[in-house]
XYZ file of C-alpha atoms in Angstrom:
136
model
C 137.279 -122.957 46.299
C 136.826 -120.135 48.944
C 139.180 -117.338 48.402
C 139.794 -114.377 51.074
C 139.184 -111.749 48.380
C 142.481 -109.903 48.551
C 144.022 -108.373 45.472
C 147.528 -110.452 44.895
C 149.355 -106.861 44.918
C 148.436 -106.368 48.798
C 150.123 -109.671 49.599
C 153.775 -109.319 49.128
C 154.284 -112.758 50.346
C 151.949 -114.525 47.945
C 149.127 -116.818 47.810
C 148.843 -120.171 50.074
C 146.284 -122.693 49.708
C 145.019 -124.476 52.483
C 143.157 -127.795 51.975
C 141.116 -128.831 55.111
C 137.629 -129.504 55.926
C 137.687 -127.660 59.339
C 136.257 -124.320 58.773
C 137.385 -122.784 61.845
C 141.230 -124.307 61.253
C 140.708 -122.525 57.942
C 139.666 -119.364 59.475
C 142.502 -119.305 61.931
C 145.010 -119.803 59.471
C 143.605 -117.227 57.056
C 143.818 -114.505 59.997
C 147.323 -115.372 60.835
C 148.948 -115.556 57.192
C 146.646 -112.631 55.707
C 148.147 -110.553 58.814
C 151.536 -111.440 58.071
C 151.234 -110.511 54.187
C 149.671 -113.718 52.582
C 146.523 -114.394 50.455
C 144.856 -117.347 51.491
C 142.669 -119.481 49.827
C 141.131 -122.679 50.862
C 139.361 -125.638 49.416
C 137.763 -128.555 51.426
C 138.115 -131.493 49.295
C 140.511 -133.272 47.027
C 138.149 -133.407 44.009
C 138.234 -129.206 44.546
C 141.974 -129.442 44.919
C 142.259 -131.204 41.561
C 140.244 -128.548 39.968
C 142.448 -125.630 41.228
C 145.388 -124.187 39.366
C 147.935 -124.861 41.873
C 150.756 -123.420 40.271
C 149.644 -120.082 41.486
C 150.777 -120.810 45.118
C 153.697 -120.561 46.890
C 152.855 -123.115 49.789
C 150.215 -125.649 50.482
C 149.051 -126.741 53.965
C 147.067 -130.177 53.423
C 145.310 -132.010 56.186
C 145.934 -135.642 55.551
C 142.567 -136.562 56.832
C 140.711 -134.738 53.876
C 138.167 -137.395 52.111
C 138.462 -139.980 54.404
C 142.479 -139.862 54.714
C 143.367 -139.084 51.199
C 145.783 -136.393 52.260
C 148.952 -138.659 51.749
C 147.872 -139.579 48.076
C 147.094 -135.806 47.211
C 150.747 -135.054 48.541
C 152.266 -137.873 46.199
C 150.190 -136.427 43.035
C 151.161 -132.939 43.678
C 154.924 -133.917 44.041
C 154.576 -136.016 40.678
C 153.442 -133.438 38.905
C 156.033 -131.416 36.595
C 153.909 -127.928 37.315
C 153.827 -128.487 40.948
C 156.389 -130.705 42.555
C 158.471 -127.695 43.675
C 155.567 -126.239 45.555
C 156.351 -126.856 49.269
C 153.856 -128.723 51.061
C 153.147 -128.508 54.867
C 150.946 -131.851 56.153
C 148.794 -131.529 59.150
C 147.193 -133.976 60.948
C 145.988 -134.970 64.353
C 147.828 -138.600 64.123
C 151.042 -138.559 65.824
C 152.327 -141.815 64.929
C 156.058 -142.091 63.684
C 154.375 -144.068 60.694
C 152.113 -141.451 59.869
C 154.908 -138.599 59.849
C 157.321 -140.779 58.071
C 154.700 -141.593 55.280
C 153.706 -138.067 54.990
C 157.250 -136.888 54.517
C 158.425 -139.861 51.976
C 155.084 -139.095 50.163
C 156.379 -135.349 49.397
C 155.732 -133.118 52.512
C 158.109 -130.587 52.954
C 157.325 -130.286 56.915
C 154.444 -132.123 59.135
C 152.716 -130.400 62.115
C 150.512 -132.064 64.726
C 147.053 -130.441 65.084
C 145.768 -128.617 66.893
C 148.436 -126.550 65.573
C 150.295 -123.826 66.850
C 149.511 -120.812 64.536
C 152.659 -118.907 65.254
C 154.848 -122.126 64.654
C 152.718 -122.931 61.656
C 153.356 -119.311 60.113
C 157.409 -119.866 61.363
C 157.695 -122.722 59.536
C 156.060 -121.786 56.289
C 158.282 -118.564 56.205
C 161.220 -121.043 56.718
C 160.156 -123.380 53.946
C 159.745 -120.156 51.787
C 163.038 -118.969 52.449
C 164.533 -122.098 51.659
C 162.718 -122.546 48.347
C 163.695 -119.166 47.164
C 167.322 -119.912 47.792
C 167.033 -122.920 45.512
Protein backbone atom coordinates (compact mmCIF):
# COMPACT_ATOMS: atom_id res chain seq x y z
CA UNK A 1 0.00 0.00 0.00
CA UNK A 2 1.33 3.37 -0.95
CA UNK A 3 0.31 6.14 1.42
CA UNK A 4 0.88 9.84 1.15
CA UNK A 5 2.38 10.15 4.63
CA UNK A 6 -0.15 12.81 5.62
CA UNK A 7 -1.37 12.86 9.20
CA UNK A 8 -5.16 12.25 9.33
CA UNK A 9 -5.82 15.40 11.40
CA UNK A 10 -4.39 17.53 8.60
CA UNK A 11 -6.96 16.08 6.18
CA UNK A 12 -10.34 17.55 7.07
CA UNK A 13 -12.09 15.68 4.26
CA UNK A 14 -10.73 12.25 5.27
CA UNK A 15 -8.92 9.46 3.47
CA UNK A 16 -9.62 8.08 0.03
CA UNK A 17 -8.20 5.02 -1.66
CA UNK A 18 -7.28 4.88 -5.34
CA UNK A 19 -7.09 1.36 -6.78
CA UNK A 20 -5.20 1.68 -10.06
CA UNK A 21 -1.94 0.38 -11.49
CA UNK A 22 -1.27 3.56 -13.50
CA UNK A 23 1.23 5.45 -11.32
CA UNK A 24 0.90 8.67 -13.32
CA UNK A 25 -2.88 8.67 -12.83
CA UNK A 26 -2.52 7.95 -9.12
CA UNK A 27 0.01 10.77 -8.72
CA UNK A 28 -2.32 13.24 -10.47
CA UNK A 29 -5.28 12.17 -8.33
CA UNK A 30 -3.16 12.40 -5.19
CA UNK A 31 -2.06 15.94 -6.04
CA UNK A 32 -5.61 17.09 -6.87
CA UNK A 33 -7.22 15.59 -3.79
CA UNK A 34 -4.41 16.38 -1.33
CA UNK A 35 -4.66 20.01 -2.39
CA UNK A 36 -8.32 19.88 -1.40
CA UNK A 37 -8.03 18.45 2.10
CA UNK A 38 -7.92 14.69 1.46
CA UNK A 39 -5.34 12.09 2.37
CA UNK A 40 -4.82 9.71 -0.54
CA UNK A 41 -3.63 6.11 -0.37
CA UNK A 42 -3.29 3.78 -3.31
CA UNK A 43 -2.93 0.15 -4.17
CA UNK A 44 -2.32 -1.38 -7.56
CA UNK A 45 -3.96 -4.79 -7.34
CA UNK A 46 -7.05 -6.47 -5.96
CA UNK A 47 -4.83 -8.63 -3.75
CA UNK A 48 -3.38 -5.54 -2.11
CA UNK A 49 -6.89 -4.08 -1.79
CA UNK A 50 -8.18 -7.19 0.01
CA UNK A 51 -5.35 -6.81 2.54
CA UNK A 52 -6.39 -3.25 3.36
CA UNK A 53 -8.76 -2.10 6.09
CA UNK A 54 -11.26 -0.39 3.81
CA UNK A 55 -13.42 0.92 6.66
CA UNK A 56 -10.96 3.80 7.17
CA UNK A 57 -11.79 5.31 3.76
CA UNK A 58 -14.53 7.77 2.92
CA UNK A 59 -14.30 7.07 -0.82
CA UNK A 60 -12.84 4.49 -3.19
CA UNK A 61 -11.78 5.22 -6.78
CA UNK A 62 -11.39 1.92 -8.63
CA UNK A 63 -10.07 1.27 -12.12
CA UNK A 64 -12.16 -1.48 -13.72
CA UNK A 65 -9.05 -2.71 -15.55
CA UNK A 66 -7.05 -3.75 -12.48
CA UNK A 67 -5.76 -7.32 -12.52
CA UNK A 68 -6.92 -7.94 -16.08
CA UNK A 69 -10.37 -6.43 -15.68
CA UNK A 70 -11.35 -7.69 -12.22
CA UNK A 71 -12.60 -4.26 -11.11
CA UNK A 72 -16.27 -5.20 -11.45
CA UNK A 73 -15.82 -8.18 -9.13
CA UNK A 74 -13.89 -6.04 -6.65
CA UNK A 75 -16.69 -3.49 -6.52
CA UNK A 76 -19.31 -6.20 -6.10
CA UNK A 77 -17.41 -7.74 -3.18
CA UNK A 78 -16.96 -4.37 -1.48
CA UNK A 79 -20.67 -3.59 -1.80
CA UNK A 80 -21.71 -7.03 -0.51
CA UNK A 81 -19.61 -6.82 2.66
CA UNK A 82 -21.42 -5.46 5.72
CA UNK A 83 -18.43 -3.38 6.82
CA UNK A 84 -17.92 -1.66 3.46
CA UNK A 85 -21.21 -1.61 1.56
CA UNK A 86 -21.80 2.06 2.33
CA UNK A 87 -18.40 3.39 1.18
CA UNK A 88 -18.98 5.38 -2.02
CA UNK A 89 -17.19 3.99 -5.09
CA UNK A 90 -16.28 5.79 -8.29
CA UNK A 91 -15.42 3.40 -11.12
CA UNK A 92 -13.02 4.53 -13.83
CA UNK A 93 -12.29 2.85 -17.13
CA UNK A 94 -11.06 3.45 -20.64
CA UNK A 95 -14.14 1.57 -21.86
CA UNK A 96 -17.12 3.70 -22.76
CA UNK A 97 -19.64 1.13 -23.87
CA UNK A 98 -23.08 1.38 -22.27
CA UNK A 99 -22.72 -2.25 -21.17
CA UNK A 100 -19.54 -1.49 -19.20
CA UNK A 101 -21.11 1.52 -17.53
CA UNK A 102 -24.32 -0.37 -16.70
CA UNK A 103 -22.35 -3.33 -15.32
CA UNK A 104 -20.27 -1.04 -13.11
CA UNK A 105 -23.34 0.69 -11.73
CA UNK A 106 -25.24 -2.59 -11.29
CA UNK A 107 -22.27 -4.07 -9.40
CA UNK A 108 -22.38 -1.23 -6.89
CA UNK A 109 -20.39 1.68 -8.31
CA UNK A 110 -21.95 4.96 -7.26
CA UNK A 111 -20.54 6.81 -10.26
CA UNK A 112 -18.56 6.12 -13.42
CA UNK A 113 -15.93 8.19 -15.21
CA UNK A 114 -14.26 7.59 -18.53
CA UNK A 115 -10.47 7.74 -18.65
CA UNK A 116 -8.68 9.97 -19.27
CA UNK A 117 -10.44 11.62 -16.37
CA UNK A 118 -10.77 15.35 -15.83
CA UNK A 119 -9.31 15.72 -12.34
CA UNK A 120 -11.57 18.68 -11.60
CA UNK A 121 -14.61 16.62 -12.58
CA UNK A 122 -13.40 13.66 -10.52
CA UNK A 123 -13.00 15.91 -7.47
CA UNK A 124 -16.43 17.48 -8.04
CA UNK A 125 -18.10 14.07 -8.36
CA UNK A 126 -16.28 12.81 -5.26
CA UNK A 127 -17.42 15.81 -3.25
CA UNK A 128 -20.97 15.35 -4.52
CA UNK A 129 -21.00 11.68 -3.49
CA UNK A 130 -19.59 12.53 -0.08
CA UNK A 131 -22.23 15.23 0.48
CA UNK A 132 -25.00 12.77 -0.39
CA UNK A 133 -23.41 10.09 1.77
CA UNK A 134 -23.21 12.42 4.79
CA UNK A 135 -26.89 13.29 4.46
CA UNK A 136 -28.01 9.66 4.69
